[in-house]
């Protein structure tokens, strides 16, 4: 018995010794990614600050699951993913700082998990630089702690593409197949149309190379994530085709429209560029946008020479297809639209940067290393400066909504109540009122319904100062609040 016990102990010790170095290397490789994710989370909390109020789109998503305010109108292009993402906090608490902290922690954890899926495809140093590049963009830092979908589409894209490449290289990697499905479901959960554009090159590759398991995992993930959006299309929008048509109309009509210049204008810190007029930002703000495709091309050359083209070509192709509709198919811009493309470009670009500063033998190129370090430092400084301006502008605009809400309360417009007109959705949320529109993208009521509501609840119409009110509100007493005219219906 003692000999048998000794034999078991010896075999166990050998297995532990065999597994020990590999496990240790894995832990060492994951540690820099964990540090990067922690720094990213901390930067959000310090630079964006949890006290930033909810923005217009955030209000629409959060109001669907919070019991503290009426749900805002949910238009055809939107998906329920963000609402479900914030539900663990918003369903019981109205605290915006708590929600911001929750989302910052969640976004940091998600970045860590997404970068881990690329382990073995690129060295850890490349993943750290690529993740750092994506995480340091002002648009990533700004929207990481916000209840918006685009960052999460970017995370889903990283997971899907990374797991796709791993599953293709390691045919026995079942975990990678689950990762493909999970990443695709996350993308479709947040924005189904974006998920299709990101996944298109993967679907083509899987079909051409006859990767049946990869095709099945990818398709299953997309279907699982989009099924509620499709069901809602038939339940409330007259069918899938009608919902897509309505979404296109709300977005100005999808078609051949060059929005490259609009995206350039938005890089200066504009959350939404619609209509996108005004001058271009300073060249220092936009130069990285022109360097990015050059580095992507260099990354592809490096990969071809190293005889590993697919692991670079695939993310570049997915980045291009993700950016296509927002550069050439809509007539306006928002910098967050391109977050999935930036995330997918980041790793190949980081690989190109390492190629510039290191020789094939691993020794440093001092001049190139100094130039790259200087360029990255300047890029970081510019991004932080743009972030500071974006946070200041958005903080002030949301304080304006809060001040307007306080003025409405003093006029007797308190919950339960209804607001119509200019910025009725955000001001209504801050006031605690429902919001209504008789025309436009958020049309959800009629004049008759508004007048019937005014017979039993406080109702107010908001318009820019000096603006012409609708006919139903012209006789209501008008109050000037800042640069707004607020007409309050007579008390019932």
Coordinates of N, CA, C and O in Angstrom, one line a residue, residues 264-354:
X264 N -13.9 63.4 -39.2 CA -12.7 64.2 -38.8 C -13.1 65.4 -37.9 O -12.4 65.7 -36.9
X265 N -14.2 66.1 -38.3 CA -14.7 67.2 -37.4 C -15.0 66.7 -36.0 O -14.8 67.4 -35.1
X266 N -15.6 65.5 -35.9 CA -16.0 65.0 -34.6 C -14.8 64.7 -33.7 O -15.0 64.5 -32.5
X267 N -13.6 64.5 -34.3 CA -12.5 64.1 -33.5 C -12.1 65.1 -32.4 O -11.4 64.8 -31.5
X268 N -12.6 66.4 -32.6 CA -12.2 67.4 -31.7 C -13.0 67.4 -30.4 O -12.8 68.3 -29.5
X269 N -13.8 66.3 -30.2 CA -14.5 66.2 -28.9 C -16.0 66.3 -29.0 O -16.7 66.4 -28.0
X270 N -16.6 66.4 -30.2 CA -18.0 66.5 -30.4 C -18.7 65.1 -30.3 O -18.3 64.2 -30.9
X271 N -19.6 65.0 -29.4 CA -20.3 63.8 -29.1 C -21.2 63.4 -30.3 O -21.3 62.2 -30.7
X272 N -21.8 64.4 -31.0 CA -22.6 64.1 -32.1 C -22.4 65.3 -33.1 O -22.5 66.4 -32.7
X273 N -22.2 64.9 -34.4 CA -21.9 65.9 -35.4 C -23.1 65.9 -36.4 O -22.9 65.2 -37.5
X274 N -24.2 66.5 -36.1 CA -25.4 66.4 -36.9 C -26.3 67.6 -36.8 O -26.9 67.8 -35.8
X275 N -26.2 68.5 -37.8 CA -25.4 68.5 -39.0 C -24.0 68.8 -38.6 O -23.7 69.5 -37.6
X276 N -23.1 68.3 -39.4 CA -21.6 68.4 -39.1 C -21.1 69.6 -39.9 O -20.6 69.5 -41.0
X277 N -21.1 70.8 -39.3 CA -20.6 72.0 -39.9 C -19.5 72.5 -39.0 O -19.2 72.0 -38.0
X278 N -18.9 73.6 -39.5 CA -17.8 74.2 -38.7 C -16.5 73.8 -39.3 O -16.3 73.0 -40.2
X279 N -15.4 74.4 -38.7 CA -14.1 74.1 -39.2 C -13.5 72.8 -38.6 O -14.1 72.3 -37.7
X280 N -12.5 72.3 -39.3 CA -11.8 71.1 -38.8 C -11.0 71.4 -37.5 O -10.6 72.5 -37.3
X281 N -10.8 70.4 -36.7 CA -10.0 70.5 -35.5 C -8.5 70.8 -35.9 O -8.2 70.7 -37.1
X282 N -7.7 71.2 -35.0 CA -6.3 71.4 -35.2 C -5.7 70.2 -35.8 O -6.0 69.1 -35.4
X283 N -4.7 70.3 -36.7 CA -4.1 69.1 -37.3 C -3.5 68.2 -36.3 O -3.4 66.9 -36.5
X284 N -3.0 68.7 -35.1 CA -2.5 67.8 -34.1 C -3.6 66.9 -33.6 O -3.2 65.8 -33.1
X285 N -4.8 67.3 -33.6 CA -5.9 66.4 -33.1 C -6.2 65.3 -34.1 O -6.6 64.2 -33.7
X286 N -6.0 65.5 -35.4 CA -6.4 64.6 -36.4 C -5.3 63.8 -37.0 O -5.6 62.8 -37.8
X287 N -4.0 64.1 -36.7 CA -2.9 63.5 -37.4 C -2.9 62.0 -37.2 O -2.6 61.2 -38.1
X288 N -3.3 61.5 -36.0 CA -3.2 60.1 -35.7 C -4.2 59.3 -36.6 O -3.9 58.1 -36.9
X289 N -5.2 60.0 -37.0 CA -6.2 59.3 -37.9 C -5.6 59.0 -39.2 O -6.0 58.0 -39.9
X290 N -4.7 59.8 -39.7 CA -4.0 59.5 -41.0 C -2.9 58.6 -40.8 O -2.5 57.9 -41.8
X291 N -2.2 58.6 -39.7 CA -1.1 57.6 -39.4 C -1.7 56.2 -39.3 O -1.0 55.2 -39.6
X292 N -2.9 56.1 -38.7 CA -3.4 54.7 -38.4 C -3.4 53.8 -39.7 O -3.0 52.7 -39.6
X293 N -4.0 54.2 -40.8 CA -4.0 53.3 -42.0 C -2.6 53.0 -42.5 O -2.3 51.9 -43.0
X294 N -1.6 53.9 -42.3 CA -0.3 53.7 -42.8 C 0.3 52.6 -41.9 O 1.0 51.6 -42.4
X295 N 0.1 52.6 -40.6 CA 0.7 51.6 -39.7 C -0.1 50.3 -39.9 O 0.6 49.2 -39.8
X296 N -1.3 50.3 -40.2 CA -2.1 49.1 -40.5 C -1.5 48.4 -41.8 O -1.3 47.2 -41.8
X297 N -1.1 49.2 -42.8 CA -0.5 48.7 -44.0 C 0.9 48.1 -43.7 O 1.2 47.0 -44.2
X298 N 1.6 48.7 -42.8 CA 2.9 48.2 -42.4 C 2.8 46.9 -41.7 O 3.5 46.0 -41.9
X299 N 1.8 46.9 -40.8 CA 1.5 45.6 -40.0 C 1.2 44.5 -41.0 O 1.7 43.3 -40.7
X300 N 0.5 44.7 -42.0 CA 0.2 43.6 -43.0 C 1.4 43.2 -43.7 O 1.6 42.0 -43.9
X301 N 2.3 44.1 -44.1 CA 3.6 43.8 -44.7 C 4.4 42.9 -43.8 O 5.0 41.9 -44.2
X302 N 4.5 43.3 -42.6 CA 5.3 42.6 -41.6 C 4.7 41.1 -41.4 O 5.5 40.2 -41.4
X303 N 3.4 41.0 -41.4 CA 2.8 39.7 -41.2 C 3.0 38.8 -42.4 O 3.3 37.6 -42.3
X304 N 3.0 39.4 -43.6 CA 3.2 38.6 -44.8 C 4.6 38.1 -44.8 O 4.9 36.9 -45.1
X305 N 5.6 38.9 -44.5 CA 7.0 38.5 -44.5 C 7.2 37.5 -43.4 O 8.1 36.6 -43.6
X306 N 6.5 37.5 -42.3 CA 6.6 36.5 -41.2 C 5.8 35.3 -41.5 O 5.8 34.4 -40.6
X307 N 5.1 35.2 -42.6 CA 4.3 34.1 -43.0 C 3.2 33.8 -42.0 O 2.9 32.7 -41.7
X308 N 2.6 34.9 -41.5 CA 1.4 34.7 -40.6 C 0.4 35.8 -41.0 O 0.0 36.6 -40.2
X309 N 0.0 35.9 -42.3 CA -0.8 37.0 -42.8 C -2.2 37.0 -42.2 O -2.8 38.1 -41.9
X310 N -2.9 35.9 -41.9 CA -4.3 35.9 -41.6 C -4.5 36.6 -40.2 O -5.5 37.3 -40.1
X311 N -3.6 36.3 -39.2 CA -3.9 36.9 -37.9 C -3.8 38.4 -37.9 O -4.2 39.1 -37.0
X312 N -3.2 39.0 -39.0 CA -3.3 40.5 -39.1 C -4.3 40.9 -40.2 O -5.0 41.9 -39.9
X313 N -4.4 40.1 -41.2 CA -5.4 40.5 -42.3 C -6.8 40.4 -41.8 O -7.7 41.3 -42.1
X314 N -7.2 39.4 -41.0 CA -8.6 39.3 -40.6 C -9.0 40.4 -39.7 O -10.1 41.0 -40.0
X315 N -8.3 40.8 -38.6 CA -8.8 42.0 -37.9 C -8.8 43.3 -38.7 O -9.7 44.1 -38.5
X316 N -7.9 43.4 -39.7 CA -7.9 44.6 -40.5 C -9.1 44.6 -41.4 O -9.8 45.7 -41.6
X317 N -9.5 43.5 -41.9 CA -10.7 43.4 -42.8 C -12.0 43.6 -42.0 O -12.9 44.3 -42.5
X318 N -12.0 43.1 -40.8 CA -13.2 43.3 -39.9 C -13.3 44.8 -39.5 O -14.4 45.4 -39.4
X319 N -12.1 45.4 -39.3 CA -12.1 46.9 -38.9 C -12.6 47.7 -40.1 O -13.4 48.6 -39.9
X320 N -12.2 47.3 -41.3 CA -12.7 48.1 -42.5 C -14.2 47.9 -42.7 O -14.9 48.9 -43.0
X321 N -14.7 46.7 -42.6 CA -16.1 46.5 -42.8 C -16.9 47.1 -41.7 O -18.0 47.6 -41.9
X322 N -16.4 47.2 -40.4 CA -17.1 47.9 -39.3 C -17.2 49.4 -39.6 O -18.2 50.0 -39.2
X323 N -16.1 49.9 -40.2 CA -16.1 51.4 -40.4 C -16.9 51.8 -41.6 O -17.3 53.0 -41.8
X324 N -17.1 50.9 -42.6 CA -17.7 51.2 -43.9 C -19.0 52.0 -43.8 O -19.1 53.1 -44.4
X325 N -20.0 51.5 -43.0 CA -21.2 52.3 -43.0 C -21.1 53.7 -42.4 O -21.9 54.6 -42.8
X326 N -20.2 53.8 -41.5 CA -20.1 55.1 -40.8 C -19.2 56.1 -41.5 O -19.2 57.3 -41.2
X327 N -18.5 55.6 -42.5 CA -17.6 56.5 -43.3 C -18.3 56.9 -44.7 O -18.0 57.9 -45.2
X328 N -19.1 55.9 -45.2 CA -19.6 56.1 -46.5 C -21.1 55.9 -46.7 O -21.6 55.8 -47.8
X329 N -21.9 55.7 -45.6 CA -23.3 55.4 -45.8 C -24.2 56.2 -45.0 O -25.5 56.1 -45.1
X330 N -23.8 57.1 -44.1 CA -24.7 58.0 -43.4 C -24.2 59.5 -43.5 O -23.0 59.7 -43.9
X331 N -25.1 60.4 -43.3 CA -24.8 61.8 -43.5 C -24.4 62.6 -42.3 O -24.5 63.8 -42.3
X332 N -24.0 61.9 -41.3 CA -23.5 62.6 -40.1 C -22.5 61.8 -39.4 O -22.1 60.7 -39.9
X333 N -22.0 62.2 -38.2 CA -20.9 61.5 -37.6 C -21.0 61.6 -36.1 O -21.5 62.5 -35.5
X334 N -20.5 60.6 -35.4 CA -20.2 60.6 -34.0 C -18.9 59.8 -33.8 O -18.8 58.7 -34.4
X335 N -18.0 60.2 -33.0 CA -16.7 59.5 -32.9 C -16.9 58.1 -32.3 O -16.1 57.2 -32.6
X336 N -17.9 57.9 -31.5 CA -18.1 56.6 -30.9 C -18.5 55.5 -31.9 O -18.3 54.3 -31.7
X337 N -19.0 55.9 -33.1 CA -19.4 54.9 -34.1 C -18.2 54.1 -34.5 O -18.4 52.9 -34.9
X338 N -17.0 54.6 -34.5 CA -15.8 53.9 -35.0 C -15.1 53.1 -34.0 O -14.0 52.6 -34.2
X339 N -15.6 53.0 -32.8 CA -14.9 52.3 -31.7 C -14.6 50.9 -32.1 O -13.4 50.4 -31.8
X340 N -15.5 50.1 -32.6 CA -15.1 48.7 -33.0 C -13.9 48.7 -34.0 O -13.1 47.8 -33.9
X341 N -13.9 49.6 -35.0 CA -12.8 49.7 -35.9 C -11.5 50.0 -35.2 O -10.4 49.4 -35.5
X342 N -11.5 51.0 -34.3 CA -10.3 51.3 -33.6 C -9.8 50.1 -32.8 O -8.6 49.9 -32.7
X343 N -10.7 49.4 -32.1 CA -10.3 48.3 -31.3 C -9.6 47.2 -32.1 O -8.6 46.6 -31.7
X344 N -10.2 46.9 -33.3 CA -9.6 45.9 -34.2 C -8.3 46.3 -34.8 O -7.4 45.5 -35.1
X345 N -8.2 47.6 -35.1 CA -6.9 48.1 -35.7 C -5.8 48.1 -34.7 O -4.6 48.1 -35.0
X346 N -6.1 48.3 -33.4 CA -5.1 48.6 -32.4 C -4.0 47.5 -32.3 O -2.8 47.8 -32.2
X347 N -4.4 46.2 -32.3 CA -3.4 45.2 -32.2 C -2.4 45.1 -33.4 O -1.2 45.0 -33.2
X348 N -2.9 45.0 -34.6 CA -2.0 45.1 -35.7 C -1.1 46.3 -35.7 O 0.1 46.2 -36.1
X349 N -1.7 47.5 -35.4 CA -0.9 48.7 -35.4 C 0.2 48.6 -34.3 O 1.3 49.0 -34.5
X350 N -0.1 48.0 -33.1 CA 0.9 47.8 -32.1 C 2.0 46.9 -32.6 O 3.2 47.1 -32.3
X351 N 1.6 45.9 -33.4 CA 2.6 45.0 -33.9 C 3.6 45.7 -34.9 O 4.8 45.5 -34.9
X352 N 3.0 46.7 -35.7 CA 3.8 47.5 -36.6 C 4.8 48.4 -35.8 O 5.9 48.5 -36.2
X353 N 4.3 48.9 -34.7 CA 5.1 49.8 -33.9 C 6.3 49.1 -33.3 O 7.5 49.6 -33.3
X354 N 6.1 47.8 -32.8 CA 7.2 47.0 -32.3 C 8.1 46.7 -33.4 O 9.4 46.6 -33.1

